[in-house]
Coordinates of C-alpha atoms in Angstrom, one line a residue:
Chain A
M1347 CA -0.1 -0.4 -0.2
I1348 CA 2.5 2.9 1.6
L1349 CA 6.0 2.1 0.9
F1350 CA 9.3 4.4 2.0
E1351 CA 12.2 4.5 0.4
N1352 CA 14.9 6.2 2.2
V1353 CA 13.0 9.1 2.3
S1354 CA 14.2 12.6 3.1
K1355 CA 12.6 15.9 4.1
I1356 CA 14.8 19.0 4.4
Y1357 CA 13.0 22.4 5.4
D1358 CA 14.5 25.9 4.9
A1359 CA 17.5 26.6 6.9
N1360 CA 18.3 23.3 6.5
F1361 CA 16.1 21.6 9.2
I1362 CA 16.0 17.8 9.0
A1363 CA 12.3 16.6 9.5
L1364 CA 12.7 13.2 8.1
Q1365 CA 16.0 11.6 7.6
G1366 CA 16.2 8.3 5.1
V1367 CA 13.2 6.7 6.4
N1368 CA 12.2 3.1 5.2
F1369 CA 8.7 1.2 6.1
H1370 CA 5.8 -0.6 3.8
L1371 CA 2.5 -0.4 4.9
K1372 CA 0.8 -3.5 3.6
K1373 CA -2.9 -3.3 2.3
G1374 CA -5.3 -3.5 4.7
E1375 CA -2.7 -3.4 7.6
M1376 CA -3.4 -0.6 10.5
A1377 CA 0.0 0.7 12.1
F1378 CA 0.5 3.7 14.6
L1379 CA 3.5 6.1 13.8
T1380 CA 4.3 7.9 17.1
G1381 CA 7.4 9.9 18.2
H1382 CA 7.7 13.5 20.0
S1383 CA 6.6 16.3 18.8
G1384 CA 8.5 17.5 16.3
S1385 CA 9.5 14.0 15.3
G1386 CA 8.6 14.0 12.1
K1387 CA 5.0 12.3 12.8
S1388 CA 2.9 14.8 10.9
T1389 CA 5.4 15.6 7.9
L1390 CA 5.4 11.7 7.2
L1391 CA 1.8 11.9 6.7
K1392 CA 2.0 15.2 5.2
L1393 CA 4.2 13.1 2.2
I1394 CA 1.9 10.3 1.8
S1395 CA -0.7 13.3 0.9
L1396 CA 1.0 14.9 -1.1
M1397 CA 0.6 18.6 1.3
E1398 CA 4.6 18.2 1.1
R1399 CA 7.4 16.5 -1.5
P1400 CA 10.2 14.8 -0.4
T1401 CA 13.8 16.2 -0.5
T1402 CA 15.3 12.9 -1.6
G1403 CA 14.0 9.2 -1.8
K1404 CA 10.7 7.8 -3.0
I1405 CA 7.3 7.0 -1.9
T1406 CA 4.7 4.5 -3.3
L1407 CA 1.1 4.5 -3.5
N1408 CA -0.5 1.0 -4.4
G1409 CA 2.5 0.6 -6.6
N1410 CA 2.6 4.0 -8.2
D1411 CA 5.9 6.4 -7.2
I1412 CA 3.8 9.8 -6.1
S1413 CA 6.7 11.1 -5.3
K1414 CA 6.7 13.2 -8.7
I1415 CA 2.8 13.5 -9.1
T1416 CA 1.8 17.4 -10.0
G1417 CA -1.6 19.6 -10.9
N1418 CA -5.3 17.5 -10.8
N1419 CA -3.4 14.2 -10.1
I1420 CA -2.8 15.1 -6.8
S1421 CA -6.0 16.0 -5.8
Y1422 CA -7.2 12.6 -7.6
L1423 CA -5.1 10.9 -5.4
R1424 CA -6.2 12.3 -2.3
R1425 CA -9.5 11.6 -3.3
H1426 CA -8.3 8.0 -2.5
I1427 CA -6.9 8.8 1.3
G1428 CA -9.4 9.4 4.2
M1429 CA -7.5 12.4 6.4
I1430 CA -8.4 12.8 10.0
F1431 CA -7.1 16.2 11.8
Q1432 CA -6.4 17.1 15.3
D1433 CA -8.0 20.1 14.7
H1434 CA -11.1 18.3 12.7
R1435 CA -11.1 20.8 9.4
L1436 CA -14.8 21.5 9.7
L1437 CA -16.9 23.7 7.8
M1438 CA -18.7 25.5 10.7
N1439 CA -21.5 27.0 8.7
Q1440 CA -22.3 24.0 6.9
S1441 CA -24.3 21.0 8.7
V1442 CA -23.0 17.8 9.8
L1443 CA -24.2 16.3 6.7
E1444 CA -22.7 18.7 4.4
N1445 CA -19.9 18.3 6.0
V1446 CA -19.7 14.4 5.6
G1447 CA -20.8 14.7 2.3
L1448 CA -18.1 16.6 0.9
P1449 CA -15.7 14.2 -0.6
L1450 CA -19.1 13.0 -2.8
L1451 CA -19.7 16.2 -4.0
I1452 CA -16.6 17.1 -4.6
E1453 CA -16.6 13.5 -6.5
G1454 CA -19.5 14.5 -8.3
Y1455 CA -22.1 11.7 -6.8
T1456 CA -26.2 12.8 -7.2
A1457 CA -27.7 15.1 -3.9
Y1458 CA -29.6 11.2 -3.6
E1459 CA -26.5 9.3 -3.6
I1460 CA -24.5 12.0 -1.0
K1461 CA -27.1 11.5 1.5
R1462 CA -27.3 8.0 1.7
R1463 CA -24.0 7.6 1.9
S1464 CA -23.2 10.6 4.4
L1465 CA -26.0 9.0 6.7
A1466 CA -24.3 5.8 6.8
A1467 CA -20.9 6.9 7.5
L1468 CA -23.1 8.9 10.1
D1469 CA -24.4 6.0 11.5
Q1470 CA -21.0 4.2 11.3
V1471 CA -20.0 6.8 13.9
G1472 CA -22.4 7.0 15.9
L1473 CA -23.9 10.7 15.1
I1474 CA -27.3 9.7 13.2
G1475 CA -30.1 12.3 14.5
K1476 CA -27.4 15.0 14.6
E1477 CA -26.7 15.5 11.0
K1478 CA -28.6 18.6 10.6
Y1479 CA -26.6 20.5 13.6
S1480 CA -24.1 22.6 13.3
P1481 CA -20.9 21.2 14.5
I1482 CA -19.4 24.5 16.3
H1483 CA -22.7 23.3 18.6
L1484 CA -21.2 19.6 19.1
S1485 CA -18.4 18.4 21.3
G1486 CA -15.0 17.8 20.4
G1487 CA -15.1 14.5 20.2
E1488 CA -18.4 14.3 18.2
Q1489 CA -17.0 16.7 16.0
Q1490 CA -13.5 14.2 15.6
R1491 CA -16.6 11.1 14.2
I1492 CA -17.8 13.8 12.0
G1493 CA -14.2 14.3 10.8
I1494 CA -14.0 10.2 10.9
A1495 CA -17.1 10.0 8.5
R1496 CA -16.2 12.4 6.5
A1497 CA -12.8 10.9 6.3
I1498 CA -14.3 7.4 5.6
V1499 CA -17.4 8.1 3.1
N1500 CA -16.0 7.7 0.3
K1501 CA -14.6 4.1 1.2
P1502 CA -10.9 5.6 0.5
P1503 CA -8.8 2.5 0.8
L1504 CA -6.5 4.7 3.0
L1505 CA -7.2 6.3 6.4
L1506 CA -4.6 8.6 7.7
A1507 CA -5.3 10.0 11.1
D1508 CA -3.0 12.6 12.9
E1509 CA -3.5 12.8 17.0
P1510 CA -7.1 11.8 16.5
T1511 CA -7.5 11.3 19.9
G1512 CA -5.0 14.5 20.9
N1513 CA -8.3 16.4 22.7
L1514 CA -10.4 13.2 24.1
D1515 CA -10.8 12.0 27.0
P1516 CA -9.3 7.9 27.4
K1517 CA -12.7 6.2 26.9
L1518 CA -13.8 8.5 24.2
S1519 CA -10.1 7.6 22.6
L1520 CA -10.6 4.2 22.7
E1521 CA -14.0 4.7 21.1
I1522 CA -12.5 6.2 18.6
L1523 CA -9.4 3.3 17.9
S1524 CA -12.2 1.2 18.1
L1525 CA -13.8 2.6 15.4
F1526 CA -10.9 2.6 13.4
E1527 CA -10.1 -1.2 14.4
S1528 CA -13.4 -1.3 12.9
L1529 CA -12.8 0.2 9.7
N1530 CA -9.4 -1.8 9.3
E1531 CA -11.6 -4.5 9.7
M1532 CA -13.3 -3.9 6.5
G1533 CA -10.2 -3.7 4.7
M1534 CA -8.9 -0.1 4.7
S1535 CA -5.2 0.1 5.5
V1536 CA -4.6 2.7 8.7
L1537 CA -2.2 5.0 9.7
I1538 CA -2.4 6.7 12.6
A1539 CA -0.3 9.5 14.3
T1540 CA -0.4 9.9 18.1
H1541 CA 2.4 10.5 21.0
D1542 CA 0.1 8.6 23.2
L1543 CA 1.9 5.3 24.3
G1544 CA -0.6 4.2 26.7
L1545 CA -3.1 3.9 24.2
I1546 CA -1.1 2.2 21.3
A1547 CA 0.0 -0.3 23.8
K1548 CA -4.1 -1.4 24.7
M1549 CA -4.0 -1.3 21.1
R1550 CA -1.3 -3.9 20.1
Y1551 CA -0.9 -3.0 16.5
R1552 CA 2.4 -2.3 14.7
T1553 CA 4.5 0.9 15.6
L1554 CA 6.8 2.8 13.6
T1555 CA 8.6 5.2 15.8
L1556 CA 10.0 8.7 15.1
K1557 CA 13.3 10.4 16.4
S1558 CA 14.1 13.4 15.2
G1559 CA 13.2 12.0 11.6
E1560 CA 14.8 9.0 11.9
M1561 CA 12.5 5.9 12.1
I1562 CA 14.3 4.1 15.2
N1563 CA 11.5 1.4 16.0
D1564 CA 9.4 -0.9 13.8
G1565 CA 7.1 -3.2 16.1
L1566 CA 5.0 -3.2 19.0
V1567 CA 5.7 -1.0 22.0
R1568 CA 4.7 -0.8 25.8
G1569 CA 2.2 1.4 27.8
G1570 CA 3.3 4.6 28.4
N1571 CA 3.4 8.6 26.9
V1572 CA 6.6 9.2 24.7
Chain B
M1155 CA -16.1 11.4 -11.7
S1156 CA -16.3 13.2 -14.5
E1157 CA -12.1 12.7 -14.7
E1158 CA -12.1 9.3 -13.6
S1159 CA -9.7 8.2 -16.3
E1160 CA -7.0 10.5 -14.7
K1161 CA -7.8 9.4 -11.4
S1162 CA -7.3 5.7 -12.6
K1163 CA -4.0 6.6 -13.6
V1164 CA -3.3 7.6 -10.1
L1165 CA -4.4 4.6 -8.1
S1166 CA -5.0 1.6 -10.5
G1167 CA -5.3 -1.1 -7.7
S1168 CA -7.9 0.8 -5.9
P1169 CA -10.5 -1.6 -4.9
R1170 CA -13.4 1.2 -5.3
I1171 CA -12.6 2.6 -8.8
T1172 CA -14.8 1.8 -11.3
K1173 CA -15.0 2.7 -14.8
I1174 CA -17.4 5.5 -15.5
S1175 CA -19.3 5.8 -18.8
L1176 CA -19.4 9.0 -21.0
I1177 CA -22.3 9.7 -20.5
G1178 CA -21.8 9.6 -16.3
Q1179 CA -18.7 11.9 -16.8
V1180 CA -21.2 14.7 -19.0
S1181 CA -23.7 14.4 -16.5
A1182 CA -20.8 14.6 -14.0
F1183 CA -19.9 17.8 -15.8
F1184 CA -23.5 19.4 -15.7
R1185 CA -24.3 18.4 -12.2
Y1186 CA -20.7 20.3 -10.8
N1187 CA -21.5 23.6 -13.2
I1188 CA -24.8 23.8 -12.4
H1189 CA -24.2 22.9 -8.5
A1190 CA -21.7 25.6 -8.6
L1191 CA -24.2 28.3 -10.6
F1192 CA -26.6 27.8 -7.9
T1193 CA -24.4 27.8 -4.7
S1194 CA -22.7 30.5 -6.3
F1195 CA -26.0 32.8 -6.3
S1196 CA -26.8 31.5 -3.1
A1197 CA -23.6 32.6 -1.4
L1198 CA -24.1 36.2 -3.3
W1199 CA -27.8 36.1 -1.4
K1200 CA -26.8 35.9 1.6
T1201 CA -24.8 39.0 2.1
P1202 CA -27.7 41.1 0.3
F1203 CA -25.8 44.5 1.0
A1204 CA -22.5 43.8 0.0
T1205 CA -23.8 42.1 -2.9
C1206 CA -25.7 45.0 -4.0
M1207 CA -22.8 47.7 -3.2
T1208 CA -21.1 45.5 -5.8
A1209 CA -23.6 45.4 -8.6
A1210 CA -24.4 49.2 -7.7
V1211 CA -20.8 50.0 -8.5
L1212 CA -20.9 47.8 -11.5
G1213 CA -24.0 49.3 -12.5
I1214 CA -22.9 52.6 -12.2
A1215 CA -19.4 51.8 -14.1
L1216 CA -21.2 50.4 -17.0
S1217 CA -24.6 52.6 -17.3
L1218 CA -22.1 55.5 -18.4
P1219 CA -20.6 53.9 -21.8
C1220 CA -24.2 52.8 -21.7
V1221 CA -25.7 56.5 -22.0
F1222 CA -22.9 57.6 -24.1
N1223 CA -23.9 55.1 -26.5
V1224 CA -27.2 56.0 -26.8
I1225 CA -26.1 59.6 -27.1
Y1226 CA -23.7 58.7 -29.8
K1227 CA -26.4 57.1 -31.8
N1228 CA -28.9 59.9 -31.1
I1229 CA -25.8 62.5 -32.5
E1230 CA -25.5 60.1 -35.4
R1231 CA -29.6 60.0 -36.2
G1232 CA -29.3 63.5 -36.1
S1233 CA -26.0 64.5 -38.3
A1234 CA -26.9 62.0 -40.7
Q1235 CA -29.9 64.7 -41.7
W1236 CA -27.3 67.2 -42.4
N1237 CA -25.0 65.1 -43.8
G1238 CA -24.4 67.0 -47.0
A1239 CA -25.5 70.3 -48.4
S1240 CA -29.2 69.8 -49.4
E1241 CA -28.8 72.7 -52.2
I1242 CA -25.9 74.7 -54.1
N1243 CA -26.2 77.9 -55.6
L1244 CA -24.6 78.2 -59.1
F1245 CA -24.5 82.4 -59.4
L1246 CA -24.0 83.1 -63.4
K1247 CA -21.9 85.2 -65.2
K1248 CA -23.9 88.8 -65.7
N1249 CA -23.4 88.6 -69.7
M1250 CA -24.6 85.3 -69.9
P1251 CA -27.4 84.9 -72.2
E1252 CA -30.9 83.0 -71.9
Q1253 CA -29.9 80.3 -74.6
Q1254 CA -26.6 79.6 -73.3
I1255 CA -28.0 79.4 -69.9
Q1256 CA -31.4 77.3 -71.0
V1257 CA -28.3 75.0 -72.7
L1258 CA -26.5 74.9 -69.3
I1259 CA -29.8 73.9 -67.6
N1260 CA -30.5 70.9 -70.2
K1261 CA -26.6 69.8 -69.2
L1262 CA -27.3 69.8 -65.8
A1263 CA -30.3 67.6 -66.2
L1264 CA -28.1 65.2 -67.2
Y1265 CA -26.3 64.8 -64.2
D1266 CA -26.7 61.9 -62.0
D1267 CA -26.1 62.8 -58.6
I1268 CA -28.5 66.0 -59.5
H1269 CA -32.1 65.7 -58.6
L1270 CA -33.7 69.1 -59.7
V1271 CA -32.8 72.5 -61.4
T1272 CA -34.3 75.8 -60.5
Y1273 CA -34.0 78.6 -62.7
I1274 CA -34.0 82.5 -60.9
S1275 CA -33.4 85.4 -63.4
R1276 CA -31.6 88.4 -62.7
H1277 CA -35.1 89.9 -63.1
Q1278 CA -36.4 87.7 -60.7
A1279 CA -33.9 88.2 -58.0
L1280 CA -34.1 91.7 -58.1
E1281 CA -37.9 91.6 -56.9
E1282 CA -37.4 89.1 -54.8
F1283 CA -34.6 90.9 -53.0
K1284 CA -36.9 94.3 -53.1
K1285 CA -39.8 92.4 -51.6
M1286 CA -37.4 91.1 -48.5
S1287 CA -35.3 93.7 -48.2
G1288 CA -37.9 96.4 -47.8
F1289 CA -35.5 98.5 -50.3
S1290 CA -38.3 98.3 -53.4
K1291 CA -38.0 102.1 -54.0
S1292 CA -34.4 102.8 -53.4
L1293 CA -33.1 99.6 -55.5
N1294 CA -35.5 101.7 -58.9
Y1295 CA -32.5 104.3 -58.8
L1296 CA -29.7 101.7 -59.7
D1297 CA -28.7 102.0 -63.4
E1298 CA -28.3 98.4 -63.6
N1299 CA -29.5 95.2 -61.9
P1300 CA -27.0 94.2 -59.7
F1301 CA -28.3 90.5 -59.2
P1302 CA -26.7 87.5 -61.3
A1303 CA -29.0 85.0 -62.5
V1304 CA -28.9 81.8 -60.1
L1305 CA -29.4 78.3 -61.1
V1306 CA -30.5 76.2 -57.1
V1307 CA -29.4 72.9 -57.9
I1308 CA -30.7 70.4 -55.6
P1309 CA -28.3 67.0 -55.3
T1310 CA -29.8 63.3 -55.2
E1311 CA -29.1 61.4 -52.8
A1312 CA -26.1 60.2 -53.6
G1313 CA -24.5 63.6 -54.2
K1314 CA -25.7 64.8 -50.6
N1315 CA -23.0 63.2 -48.8
L1316 CA -20.1 65.2 -48.3
A1317 CA -17.8 63.6 -50.9
G1318 CA -20.4 63.2 -53.1
N1319 CA -21.3 66.4 -52.8
R1320 CA -17.6 68.1 -53.2
L1321 CA -17.3 66.3 -56.1
L1322 CA -20.4 67.5 -57.5
V1323 CA -19.0 71.5 -56.5
S1324 CA -15.5 71.2 -58.4
K1325 CA -17.8 69.4 -61.3
L1326 CA -20.3 72.4 -61.4
K1327 CA -17.3 74.8 -60.9
N1328 CA -15.7 74.3 -64.1
E1329 CA -19.5 74.1 -66.2
E1330 CA -18.8 77.5 -68.4
G1331 CA -20.4 80.7 -67.5
V1332 CA -20.7 79.8 -63.8
D1333 CA -19.3 82.8 -62.3
L1334 CA -19.5 81.4 -58.1
V1335 CA -20.7 78.2 -56.6
S1336 CA -21.9 78.7 -53.3
V1337 CA -22.3 76.0 -50.9
D1338 CA -21.7 75.9 -47.0
I1339 CA -20.5 72.3 -46.5
E1340 CA -17.6 73.3 -44.1
W1341 CA -19.5 73.3 -41.0
I1342 CA -20.9 69.8 -42.1
A1343 CA -17.2 68.7 -42.0
K1344 CA -16.4 70.5 -38.6
L1345 CA -20.1 68.8 -37.1
Q1346 CA -18.4 65.4 -38.3
A1347 CA -15.0 65.8 -36.9
I1348 CA -16.8 67.1 -33.8
V1349 CA -18.7 64.4 -33.9
S1350 CA -15.8 61.7 -34.2
L1351 CA -14.0 63.5 -31.8
V1352 CA -16.8 62.8 -29.3
V1353 CA -17.0 59.2 -30.0
D1354 CA -13.3 58.6 -29.6
V1355 CA -13.3 60.3 -26.3
V1356 CA -16.2 58.0 -25.6
I1357 CA -14.4 55.0 -26.5
A1358 CA -11.7 56.4 -24.4
I1359 CA -13.9 56.7 -21.6
S1360 CA -15.9 53.6 -21.7
T1361 CA -12.4 51.2 -22.2
L1362 CA -11.4 53.1 -18.8
L1363 CA -14.6 52.7 -17.2
L1364 CA -14.8 49.0 -18.1
I1365 CA -10.9 48.4 -16.9
S1366 CA -12.3 49.9 -13.8
V1367 CA -15.3 47.4 -13.8
L1368 CA -12.6 44.4 -14.6
L1369 CA -10.7 45.6 -11.6
I1370 CA -13.6 46.1 -9.2
L1371 CA -14.7 42.8 -9.5
S1372 CA -11.1 41.2 -9.6
N1373 CA -10.5 42.7 -6.0
T1374 CA -13.8 41.6 -5.1
I1375 CA -13.5 37.9 -5.5
R1376 CA -9.9 38.3 -4.2
L1377 CA -11.4 39.4 -1.0
N1378 CA -13.7 36.4 -1.3
I1379 CA -11.2 33.6 -2.3
L1380 CA -9.0 35.5 0.9
N1381 CA -11.7 34.9 3.4
Q1382 CA -12.7 31.7 2.0
R1383 CA -9.4 30.6 2.7
V1384 CA -9.8 27.6 5.1
K1385 CA -12.6 26.3 2.8
I1386 CA -10.1 26.3 0.0
E1387 CA -7.4 24.7 1.7
I1388 CA -10.3 21.6 3.4
F1389 CA -11.9 21.1 -0.4
K1390 CA -8.5 20.7 -1.6
L1391 CA -7.7 18.4 1.5
L1392 CA -10.5 16.3 0.5
G1393 CA -9.5 16.0 -3.1
A1394 CA -11.0 19.1 -5.1
T1395 CA -9.0 20.1 -8.1
N1396 CA -8.5 23.8 -8.7
N1397 CA -10.7 23.5 -11.2
Y1398 CA -13.6 22.2 -9.3
I1399 CA -12.8 25.2 -6.7
Q1400 CA -12.8 28.2 -9.0
R1401 CA -16.3 27.4 -10.3
P1402 CA -18.4 29.3 -7.9
Y1403 CA -16.0 32.0 -8.2
L1404 CA -16.4 32.3 -11.9
Y1405 CA -20.1 31.9 -11.6
A1406 CA -20.1 34.6 -8.9
G1407 CA -17.9 37.0 -11.2
A1408 CA -20.6 36.3 -13.9
W1409 CA -23.8 36.8 -11.5
Y1410 CA -22.2 40.2 -10.2
G1411 CA -21.6 41.2 -14.2
F1412 CA -25.1 40.0 -14.4
L1413 CA -26.5 42.2 -11.6
G1414 CA -24.2 44.8 -12.8
G1415 CA -25.6 44.9 -16.6
L1416 CA -29.3 45.1 -15.5
L1417 CA -28.6 47.9 -13.1
A1418 CA -26.6 49.6 -15.8
W1419 CA -29.8 49.2 -17.9
L1420 CA -32.2 50.5 -15.9
L1421 CA -30.2 53.5 -15.1
T1422 CA -29.4 54.0 -18.6
I1423 CA -33.7 54.1 -19.4
V1424 CA -33.3 56.9 -15.9
M1425 CA -30.9 58.8 -17.4
V1426 CA -31.3 59.0 -21.2
K1427 CA -35.5 59.8 -19.8
W1428 CA -34.4 62.6 -18.1
L1429 CA -32.0 64.1 -20.5
Q1430 CA -34.8 63.6 -23.1
G1431 CA -36.7 66.6 -21.5
G1432 CA -33.5 68.7 -22.1
V1433 CA -33.4 67.7 -25.8
S1434 CA -37.2 68.0 -26.6
Q1435 CA -37.1 71.8 -25.3
L1436 CA -33.6 72.7 -27.2
M1437 CA -35.2 70.9 -30.8
S1438 CA -38.8 72.9 -30.3
L1439 CA -36.4 76.2 -30.4
Y1440 CA -35.2 75.1 -34.0
Q1441 CA -39.2 74.0 -34.4
I1442 CA -38.1 69.9 -34.7
K1443 CA -39.8 67.4 -33.2
Y1444 CA -37.1 64.8 -32.3
N1445 CA -37.6 61.5 -30.5
I1446 CA -34.8 60.5 -28.8
L1447 CA -33.5 57.3 -29.5
M1448 CA -33.3 54.8 -26.1
M1449 CA -31.3 51.3 -26.2
D1450 CA -33.0 49.0 -28.7
A1451 CA -32.9 44.9 -27.7
K1452 CA -29.7 44.3 -29.3
D1453 CA -28.1 46.4 -27.5
V1454 CA -29.7 44.9 -24.2
V1455 CA -28.9 42.1 -25.0
L1456 CA -25.4 43.0 -25.9
L1457 CA -25.1 45.1 -22.2
I1458 CA -26.7 41.5 -20.3
I1459 CA -24.3 39.1 -22.4
I1460 CA -21.0 41.3 -22.3
A1461 CA -21.3 42.5 -18.2
P1462 CA -21.6 38.9 -17.4
L1463 CA -18.7 38.4 -19.4
L1464 CA -16.4 40.7 -18.0
G1465 CA -17.4 39.6 -14.6
F1466 CA -16.0 36.2 -15.5
V1467 CA -12.8 37.2 -16.4
A1468 CA -12.4 39.3 -14.1
S1469 CA -13.2 36.3 -11.6
Y1470 CA -10.9 34.2 -14.1
I1471 CA -8.3 36.9 -13.3
S1472 CA -8.4 36.7 -9.6
V1473 CA -9.0 33.1 -9.0
K1474 CA -5.6 32.4 -11.8
Q1475 CA -3.9 34.7 -9.3
Y1476 CA -4.6 33.7 -6.2
L1477 CA -6.5 30.7 -5.6
V1478 CA -4.0 28.2 -7.4
K1479 CA -1.6 29.9 -4.7
I1480 CA -3.6 28.6 -1.9
E1481 CA -2.4 24.9 -1.0
P1482 CA -3.3 22.8 2.7
K1483 CA -0.6 23.4 5.5

């Protein structure tokens, strides 16, 4: 699914965000990405979603080299990646249903199909009945679920989550991670960036650990915060 | 889905990519555009004050070229009536015998560009002057009739225009027995030069106003784009192409142009109606009944097409300048 081959990312002023990163996330696999703040977790996710470009190395997605993709192909690629953000990135002046339906609207689905699929996604994240609300009137946990529903509404083969439980209490965090587990069981590849090692330990999935831009561990980890 | 074939190049092993038929792609294309058309109008509707202000600025800027156009059309119609001299006076040599005058009249009657020739003999000229001047008794004391015989030549339509008139005058000057050709066509040339200058000024002002419309709209759309930066970033993250994102802004520009065009039409009617009173009063002083020309259907249709097109172009400039530079962070 995702293959990183000796990928480095150096920003201006020679700030090295990632250095020589190698890993392979298989199709249908779920993994955590962990490390301190500034270790390069977000940069790695940005490289996959083409918000950033690698300085060196090669990133392959489904067998295609995405390092040099340009123009509209970037957009077409993003349609196949569900992205979940810590700050949710929702449109507060639109309803929950409209927010969730955005990826389908962009892909040109009919209004009927958008509604049908959006309600199904909201059902999956337990938000049925709140589709007409504005996200601003919902709690942080509910907003995160809207973000998840939006990310999965078009059934992407890959789900990327950047600190999806960062603002949530432990119980809600576990619920969200269980949701990711169920999505993974349906065949989605899932990569979750988080610094909550306690949570990771409970889930017992493959964990990629970054430190100062280098991958220092690839395997299971024990509990505790990084 | 209209760009599905492109997508398949990116992620060809993806389980959920399916091939979409041509009809499906065309249908999606129309759905995108109709959706963008209505959402852009709905966005303008949600901010009525700002929309009205922008449309009013555009309406005023567009109404001035429209009013100039109406004024030009009326001047052109009015000046067409004075396009050339309606009559030419040929003053004949005093010693020209009557027989030779008749030969000349017959010759002139054969000219293609002469409609009618009227002969005023020396005696008729004197009598006419006596009646008009009131010096009939004094004129009796003159030894000799001072007036020459006159041929009043009325040109055909072809001979009435400025060029035809000049040609006819030059031919008449060369006729034997003609002492002087009297025709006042210089004022017509001056009038036409003034009209031509007015047209140039109007074109220059109209061009400047149209450029100002472009700049105003471009700036409005630029502000819209910058205000919706977060939304644009989210759309890009979700896979919207620049074409998809720019469409509502392009249509918004076209809507602004359309509303401005409608307002310009109404303002032009009001302004021309207002001018009509003054023009009628002026014309009545010359005993002329003049009905002012308004914008005809062709002009209105042209305005309603050009104004949204201008809006579209203005938006396109802004979109290309700013929207493409916004990238999700």
